[in-house]
PDB file of C-alpha atoms in Angstrom:
ATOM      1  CA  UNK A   1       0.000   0.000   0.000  1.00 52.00           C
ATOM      2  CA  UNK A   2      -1.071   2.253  -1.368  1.00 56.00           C
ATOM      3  CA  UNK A   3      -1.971   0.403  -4.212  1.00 63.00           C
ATOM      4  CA  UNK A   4      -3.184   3.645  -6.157  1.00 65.00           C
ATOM      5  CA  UNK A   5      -0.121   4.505  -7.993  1.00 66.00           C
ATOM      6  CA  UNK A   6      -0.046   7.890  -5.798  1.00 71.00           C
ATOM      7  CA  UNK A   7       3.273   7.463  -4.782  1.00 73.00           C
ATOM      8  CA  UNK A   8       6.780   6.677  -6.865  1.00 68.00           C
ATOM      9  CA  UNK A   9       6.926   3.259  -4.809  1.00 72.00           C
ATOM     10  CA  UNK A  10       5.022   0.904  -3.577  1.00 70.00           C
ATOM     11  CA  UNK A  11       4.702  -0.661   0.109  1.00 72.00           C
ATOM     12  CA  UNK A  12       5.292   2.568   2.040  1.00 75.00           C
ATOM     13  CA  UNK A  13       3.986   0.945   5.403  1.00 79.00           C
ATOM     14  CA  UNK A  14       5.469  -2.111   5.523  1.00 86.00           C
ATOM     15  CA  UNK A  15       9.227  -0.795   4.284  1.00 91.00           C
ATOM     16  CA  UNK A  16       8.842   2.390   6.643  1.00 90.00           C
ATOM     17  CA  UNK A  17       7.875   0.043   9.724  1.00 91.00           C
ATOM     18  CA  UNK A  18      10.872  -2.333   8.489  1.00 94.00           C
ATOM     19  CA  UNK A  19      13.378   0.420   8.964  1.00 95.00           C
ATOM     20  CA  UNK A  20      11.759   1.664  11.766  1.00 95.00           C
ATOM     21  CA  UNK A  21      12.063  -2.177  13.163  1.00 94.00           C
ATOM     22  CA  UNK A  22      16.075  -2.485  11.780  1.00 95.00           C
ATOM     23  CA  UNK A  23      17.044   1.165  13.883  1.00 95.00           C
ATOM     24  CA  UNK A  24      15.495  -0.889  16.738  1.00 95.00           C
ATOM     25  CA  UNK A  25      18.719  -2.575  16.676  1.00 89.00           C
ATOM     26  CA  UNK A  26      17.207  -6.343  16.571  1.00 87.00           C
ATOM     27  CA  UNK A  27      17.688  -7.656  12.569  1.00 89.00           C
ATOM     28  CA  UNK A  28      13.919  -7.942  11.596  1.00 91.00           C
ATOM     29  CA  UNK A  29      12.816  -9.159   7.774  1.00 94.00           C
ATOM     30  CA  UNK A  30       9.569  -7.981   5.749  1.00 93.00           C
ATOM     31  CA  UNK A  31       8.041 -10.769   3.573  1.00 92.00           C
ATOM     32  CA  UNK A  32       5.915 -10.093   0.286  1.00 90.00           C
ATOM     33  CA  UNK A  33       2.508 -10.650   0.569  1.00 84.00           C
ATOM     34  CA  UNK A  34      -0.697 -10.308  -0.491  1.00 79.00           C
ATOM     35  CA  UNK A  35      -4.474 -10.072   0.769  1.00 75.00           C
ATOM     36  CA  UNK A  36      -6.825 -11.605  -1.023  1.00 74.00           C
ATOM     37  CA  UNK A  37     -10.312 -10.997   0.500  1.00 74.00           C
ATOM     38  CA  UNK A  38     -12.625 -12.533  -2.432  1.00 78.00           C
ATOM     39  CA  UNK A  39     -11.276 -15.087  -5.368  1.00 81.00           C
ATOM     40  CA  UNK A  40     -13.734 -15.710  -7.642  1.00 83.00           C
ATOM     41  CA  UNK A  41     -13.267 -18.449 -10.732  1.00 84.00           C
ATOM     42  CA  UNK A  42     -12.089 -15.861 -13.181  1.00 83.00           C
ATOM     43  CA  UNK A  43      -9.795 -13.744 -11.036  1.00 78.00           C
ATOM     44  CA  UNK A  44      -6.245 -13.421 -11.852  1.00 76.00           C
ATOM     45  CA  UNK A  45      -4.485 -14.249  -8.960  1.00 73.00           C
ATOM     46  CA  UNK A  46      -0.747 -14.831  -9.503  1.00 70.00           C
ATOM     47  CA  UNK A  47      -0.390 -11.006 -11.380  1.00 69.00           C
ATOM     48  CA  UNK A  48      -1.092  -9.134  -8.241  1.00 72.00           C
ATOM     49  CA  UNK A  49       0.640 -11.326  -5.469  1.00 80.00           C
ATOM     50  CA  UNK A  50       5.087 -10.439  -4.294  1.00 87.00           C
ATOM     51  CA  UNK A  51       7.399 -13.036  -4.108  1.00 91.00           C
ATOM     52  CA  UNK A  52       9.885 -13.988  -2.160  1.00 93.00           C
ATOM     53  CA  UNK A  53      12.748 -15.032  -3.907  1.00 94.00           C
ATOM     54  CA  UNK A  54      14.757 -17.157  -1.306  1.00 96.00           C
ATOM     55  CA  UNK A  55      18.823 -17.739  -1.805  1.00 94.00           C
ATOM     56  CA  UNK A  56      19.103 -21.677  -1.011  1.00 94.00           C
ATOM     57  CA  UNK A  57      21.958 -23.606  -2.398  1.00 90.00           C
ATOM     58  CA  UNK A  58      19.478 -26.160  -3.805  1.00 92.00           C
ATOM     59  CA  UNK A  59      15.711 -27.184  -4.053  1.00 93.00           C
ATOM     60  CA  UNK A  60      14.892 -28.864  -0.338  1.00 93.00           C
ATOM     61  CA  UNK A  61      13.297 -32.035  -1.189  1.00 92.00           C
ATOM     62  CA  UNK A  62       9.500 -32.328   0.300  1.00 93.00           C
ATOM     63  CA  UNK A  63      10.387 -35.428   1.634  1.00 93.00           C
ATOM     64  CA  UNK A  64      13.209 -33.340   4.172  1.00 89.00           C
ATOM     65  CA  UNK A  65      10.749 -30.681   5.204  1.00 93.00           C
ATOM     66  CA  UNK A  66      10.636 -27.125   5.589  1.00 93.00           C
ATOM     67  CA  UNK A  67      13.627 -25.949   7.882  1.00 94.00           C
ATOM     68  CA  UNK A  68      15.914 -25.011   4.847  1.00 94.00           C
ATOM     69  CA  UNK A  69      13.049 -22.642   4.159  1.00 95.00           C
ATOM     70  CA  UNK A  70      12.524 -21.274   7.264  1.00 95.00           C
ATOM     71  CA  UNK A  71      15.631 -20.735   8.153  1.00 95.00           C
ATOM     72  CA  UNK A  72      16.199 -18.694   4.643  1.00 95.00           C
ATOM     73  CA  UNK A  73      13.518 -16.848   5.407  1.00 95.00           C
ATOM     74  CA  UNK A  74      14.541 -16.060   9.114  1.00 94.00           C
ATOM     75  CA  UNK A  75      18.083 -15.510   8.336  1.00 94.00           C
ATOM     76  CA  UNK A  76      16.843 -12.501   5.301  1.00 95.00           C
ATOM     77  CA  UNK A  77      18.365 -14.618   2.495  1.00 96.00           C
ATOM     78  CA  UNK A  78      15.777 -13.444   0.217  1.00 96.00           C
ATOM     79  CA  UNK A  79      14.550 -10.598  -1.586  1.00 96.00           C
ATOM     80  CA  UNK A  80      11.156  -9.444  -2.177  1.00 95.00           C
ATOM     81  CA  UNK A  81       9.455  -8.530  -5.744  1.00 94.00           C
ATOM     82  CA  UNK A  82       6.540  -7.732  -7.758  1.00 90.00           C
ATOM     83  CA  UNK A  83       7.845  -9.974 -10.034  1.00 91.00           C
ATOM     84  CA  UNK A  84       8.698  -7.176 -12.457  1.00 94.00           C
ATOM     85  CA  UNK A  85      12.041  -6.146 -11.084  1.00 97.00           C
ATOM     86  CA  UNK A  86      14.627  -8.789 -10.177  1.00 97.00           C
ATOM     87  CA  UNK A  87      17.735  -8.030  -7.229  1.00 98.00           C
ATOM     88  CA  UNK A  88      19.604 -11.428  -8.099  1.00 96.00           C
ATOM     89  CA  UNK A  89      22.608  -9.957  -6.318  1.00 97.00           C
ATOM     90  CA  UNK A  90      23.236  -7.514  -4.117  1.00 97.00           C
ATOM     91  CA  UNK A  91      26.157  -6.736  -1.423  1.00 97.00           C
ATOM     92  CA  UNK A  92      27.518  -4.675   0.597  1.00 97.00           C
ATOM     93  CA  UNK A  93      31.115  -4.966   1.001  1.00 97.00           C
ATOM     94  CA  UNK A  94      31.011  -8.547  -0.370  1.00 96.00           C
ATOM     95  CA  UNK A  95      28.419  -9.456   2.174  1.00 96.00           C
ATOM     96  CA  UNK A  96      25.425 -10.637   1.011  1.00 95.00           C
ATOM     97  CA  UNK A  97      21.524  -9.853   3.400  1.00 93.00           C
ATOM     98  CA  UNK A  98      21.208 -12.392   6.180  1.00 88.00           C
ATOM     99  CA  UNK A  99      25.366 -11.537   6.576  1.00 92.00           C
ATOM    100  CA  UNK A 100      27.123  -8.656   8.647  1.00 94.00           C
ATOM    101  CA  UNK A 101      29.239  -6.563   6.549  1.00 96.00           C
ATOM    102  CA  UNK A 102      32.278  -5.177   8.137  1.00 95.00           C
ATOM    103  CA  UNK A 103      32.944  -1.523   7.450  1.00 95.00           C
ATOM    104  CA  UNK A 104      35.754   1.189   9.003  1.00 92.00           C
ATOM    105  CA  UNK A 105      34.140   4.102  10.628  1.00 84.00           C
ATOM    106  CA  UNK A 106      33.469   7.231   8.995  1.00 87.00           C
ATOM    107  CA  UNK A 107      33.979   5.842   5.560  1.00 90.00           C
ATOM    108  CA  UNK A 108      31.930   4.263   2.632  1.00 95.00           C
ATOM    109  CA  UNK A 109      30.691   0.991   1.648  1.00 96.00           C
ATOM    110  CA  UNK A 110      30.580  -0.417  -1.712  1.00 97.00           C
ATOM    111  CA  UNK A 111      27.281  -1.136  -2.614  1.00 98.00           C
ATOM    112  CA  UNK A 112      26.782  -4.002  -5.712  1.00 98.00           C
ATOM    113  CA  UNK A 113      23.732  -4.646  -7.420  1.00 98.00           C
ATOM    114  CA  UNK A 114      22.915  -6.561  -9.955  1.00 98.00           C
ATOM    115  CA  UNK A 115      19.049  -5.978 -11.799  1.00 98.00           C
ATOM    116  CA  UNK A 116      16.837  -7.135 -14.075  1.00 98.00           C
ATOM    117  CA  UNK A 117      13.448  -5.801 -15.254  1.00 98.00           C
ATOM    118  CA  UNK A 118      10.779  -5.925 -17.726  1.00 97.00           C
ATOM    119  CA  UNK A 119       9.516  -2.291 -17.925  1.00 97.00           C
ATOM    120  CA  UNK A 120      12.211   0.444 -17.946  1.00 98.00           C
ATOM    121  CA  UNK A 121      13.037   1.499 -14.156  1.00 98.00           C
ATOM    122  CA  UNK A 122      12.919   5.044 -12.381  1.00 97.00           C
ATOM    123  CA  UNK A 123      15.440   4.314  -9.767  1.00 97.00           C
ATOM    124  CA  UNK A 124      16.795   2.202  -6.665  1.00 97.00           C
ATOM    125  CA  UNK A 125      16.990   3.938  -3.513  1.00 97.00           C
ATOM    126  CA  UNK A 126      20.090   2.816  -1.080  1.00 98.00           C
ATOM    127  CA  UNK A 127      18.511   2.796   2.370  1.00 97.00           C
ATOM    128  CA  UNK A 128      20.315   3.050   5.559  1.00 97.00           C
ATOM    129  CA  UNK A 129      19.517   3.442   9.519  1.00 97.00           C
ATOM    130  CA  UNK A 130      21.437   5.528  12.412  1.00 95.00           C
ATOM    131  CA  UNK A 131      19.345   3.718  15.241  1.00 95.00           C
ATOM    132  CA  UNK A 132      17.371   6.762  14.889  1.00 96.00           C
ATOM    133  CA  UNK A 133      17.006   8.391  11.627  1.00 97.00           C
ATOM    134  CA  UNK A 134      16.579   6.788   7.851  1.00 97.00           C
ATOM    135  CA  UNK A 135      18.314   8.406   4.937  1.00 97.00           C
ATOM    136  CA  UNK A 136      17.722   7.418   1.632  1.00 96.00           C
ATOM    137  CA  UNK A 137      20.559   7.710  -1.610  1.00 96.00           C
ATOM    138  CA  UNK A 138      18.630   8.379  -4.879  1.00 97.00           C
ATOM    139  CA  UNK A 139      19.993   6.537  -7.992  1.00 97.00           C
ATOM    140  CA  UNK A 140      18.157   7.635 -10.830  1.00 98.00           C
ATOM    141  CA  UNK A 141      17.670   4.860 -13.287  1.00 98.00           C
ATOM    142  CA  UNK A 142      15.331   6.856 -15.830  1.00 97.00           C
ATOM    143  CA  UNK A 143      17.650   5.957 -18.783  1.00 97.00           C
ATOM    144  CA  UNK A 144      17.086   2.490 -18.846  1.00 98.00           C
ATOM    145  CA  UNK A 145      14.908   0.491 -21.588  1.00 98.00           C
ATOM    146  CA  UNK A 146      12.253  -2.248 -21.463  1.00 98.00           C
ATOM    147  CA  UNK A 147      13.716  -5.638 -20.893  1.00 98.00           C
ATOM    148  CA  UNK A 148      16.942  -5.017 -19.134  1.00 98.00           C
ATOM    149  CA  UNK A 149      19.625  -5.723 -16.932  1.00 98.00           C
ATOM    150  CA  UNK A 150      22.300  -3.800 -15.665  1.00 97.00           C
ATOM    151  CA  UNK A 151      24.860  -4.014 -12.602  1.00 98.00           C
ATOM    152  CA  UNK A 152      25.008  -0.996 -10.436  1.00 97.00           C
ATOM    153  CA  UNK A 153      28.373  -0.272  -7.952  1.00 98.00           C
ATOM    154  CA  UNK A 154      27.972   2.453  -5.603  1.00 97.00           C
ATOM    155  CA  UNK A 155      30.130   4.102  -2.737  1.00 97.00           C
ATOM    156  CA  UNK A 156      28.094   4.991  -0.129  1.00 97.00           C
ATOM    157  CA  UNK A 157      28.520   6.831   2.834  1.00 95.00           C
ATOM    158  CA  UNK A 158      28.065   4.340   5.860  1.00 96.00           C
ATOM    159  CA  UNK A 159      29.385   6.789   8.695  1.00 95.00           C
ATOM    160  CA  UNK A 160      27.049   6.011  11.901  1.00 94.00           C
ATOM    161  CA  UNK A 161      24.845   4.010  10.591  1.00 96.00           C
ATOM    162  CA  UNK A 162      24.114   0.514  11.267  1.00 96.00           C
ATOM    163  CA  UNK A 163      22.146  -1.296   8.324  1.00 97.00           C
ATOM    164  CA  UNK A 164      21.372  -0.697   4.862  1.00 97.00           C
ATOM    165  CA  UNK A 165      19.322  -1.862   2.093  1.00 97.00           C
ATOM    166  CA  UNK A 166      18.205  -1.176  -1.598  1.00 98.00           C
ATOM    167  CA  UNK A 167      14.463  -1.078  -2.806  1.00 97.00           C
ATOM    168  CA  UNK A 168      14.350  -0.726  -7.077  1.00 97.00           C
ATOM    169  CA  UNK A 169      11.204   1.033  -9.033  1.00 96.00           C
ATOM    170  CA  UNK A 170      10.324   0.796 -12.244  1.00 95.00           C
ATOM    171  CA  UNK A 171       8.136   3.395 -14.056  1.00 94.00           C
ATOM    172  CA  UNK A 172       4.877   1.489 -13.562  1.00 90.00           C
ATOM    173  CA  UNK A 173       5.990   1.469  -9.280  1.00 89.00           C
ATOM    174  CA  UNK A 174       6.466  -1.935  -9.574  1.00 91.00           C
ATOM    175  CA  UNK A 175       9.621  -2.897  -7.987  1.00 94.00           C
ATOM    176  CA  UNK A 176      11.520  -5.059  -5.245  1.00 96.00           C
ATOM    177  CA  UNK A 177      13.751  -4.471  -2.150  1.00 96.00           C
ATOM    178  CA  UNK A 178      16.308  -6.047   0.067  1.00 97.00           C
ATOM    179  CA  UNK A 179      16.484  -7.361   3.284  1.00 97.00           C
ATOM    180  CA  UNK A 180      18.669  -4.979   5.505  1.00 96.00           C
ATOM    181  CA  UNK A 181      22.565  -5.891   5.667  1.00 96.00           C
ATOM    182  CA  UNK A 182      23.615  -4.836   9.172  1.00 96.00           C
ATOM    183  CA  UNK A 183      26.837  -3.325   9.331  1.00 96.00           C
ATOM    184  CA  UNK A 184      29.431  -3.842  12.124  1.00 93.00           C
ATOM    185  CA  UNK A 185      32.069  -1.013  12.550  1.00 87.00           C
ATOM    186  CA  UNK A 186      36.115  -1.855  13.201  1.00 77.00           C
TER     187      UNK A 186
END
């Protein structure tokens, strides 16, 4: 929400109350999801719903259970999506989300991240936390095409803060986002 286009991205309650939850100080995640309060026979259902895209090294087999699932999804080895925007990599100092990434005190943090899209994006946003305040880093991403994919390295400033995390918009506000990477000072 909202879900009437009113705003450049999509989500605003559930990514503002996930970095209000990471400057908490406890590592929190934010799964995609989706209400569905009537299905009738002829809805489509798939189109509107996120997904989780979960980093496993392989399939889990039914027969083994959940708990390479769960603990995926606990750990924030995943990355959330409308489906139209894809995050198949992203790092912060070589660390990937559900990892700390070291980082030296007033100083930056490289910031990789690979994309892929369908409709041409408007731009990522590099999020990061204090304990107290949010700031965001604008990348604007306007000169991309339909049907792309593109690796993006940024130095960002990481002095004080404690986490950080990327959300990606295309021009339609459909998009995806990270899990935070919490940062751990020398």
């Amino acid at each position: 929400m909202p879900a009437d286009l009113s705003q450049p991205r999509l989500g605003s309650r559930v990514l503002d109350l996930l970095d209000d939850m990471s400057n908490w100080g406890t590592p929190k995640v934010a799964l995609g999801e989706v209400d569905v309060f009537k299905i009738e026979p002829d809805h489509e259902l798939y189109a509107h719903m996120n997904v989780n895209y979960l980093r496993l090294d392989q399939t889990p087999k039914f027969k083994d259970g959940w708990q390479p699932v769960l603990d995926t999804l606990r750990d924030g080895k995943l990355f959330v999506t409308t489906g139209e925007v894809l995050i198949p990599d992203f790092t912060v100092n070589g660390q990937r989300s559900g990892e700390n990434a070291p980082v030296i005190q007033g100083s930056t943090a490289e910031v990789h991240v690979d994309l892929k899209w369908t409709f041409p994006l408007s731009h990522a946003e590099v999020v990061t936390g204090d304990g107290r305040h949010v700031k965001r880093h604008h990348v604007d991403l306007s000169e991309t095409q339909s049907f792309g994919d593109q690796s993006i390295d940024l130095e960002v400033d990481v002095t004080n803060q404690r986490w950080l995390r990327v959300e990606v918009w295309d021009i339609a506000t459909n998009g995806a986002f990270t899990q935070p990477i919490w940062l751990q000072a020398d």
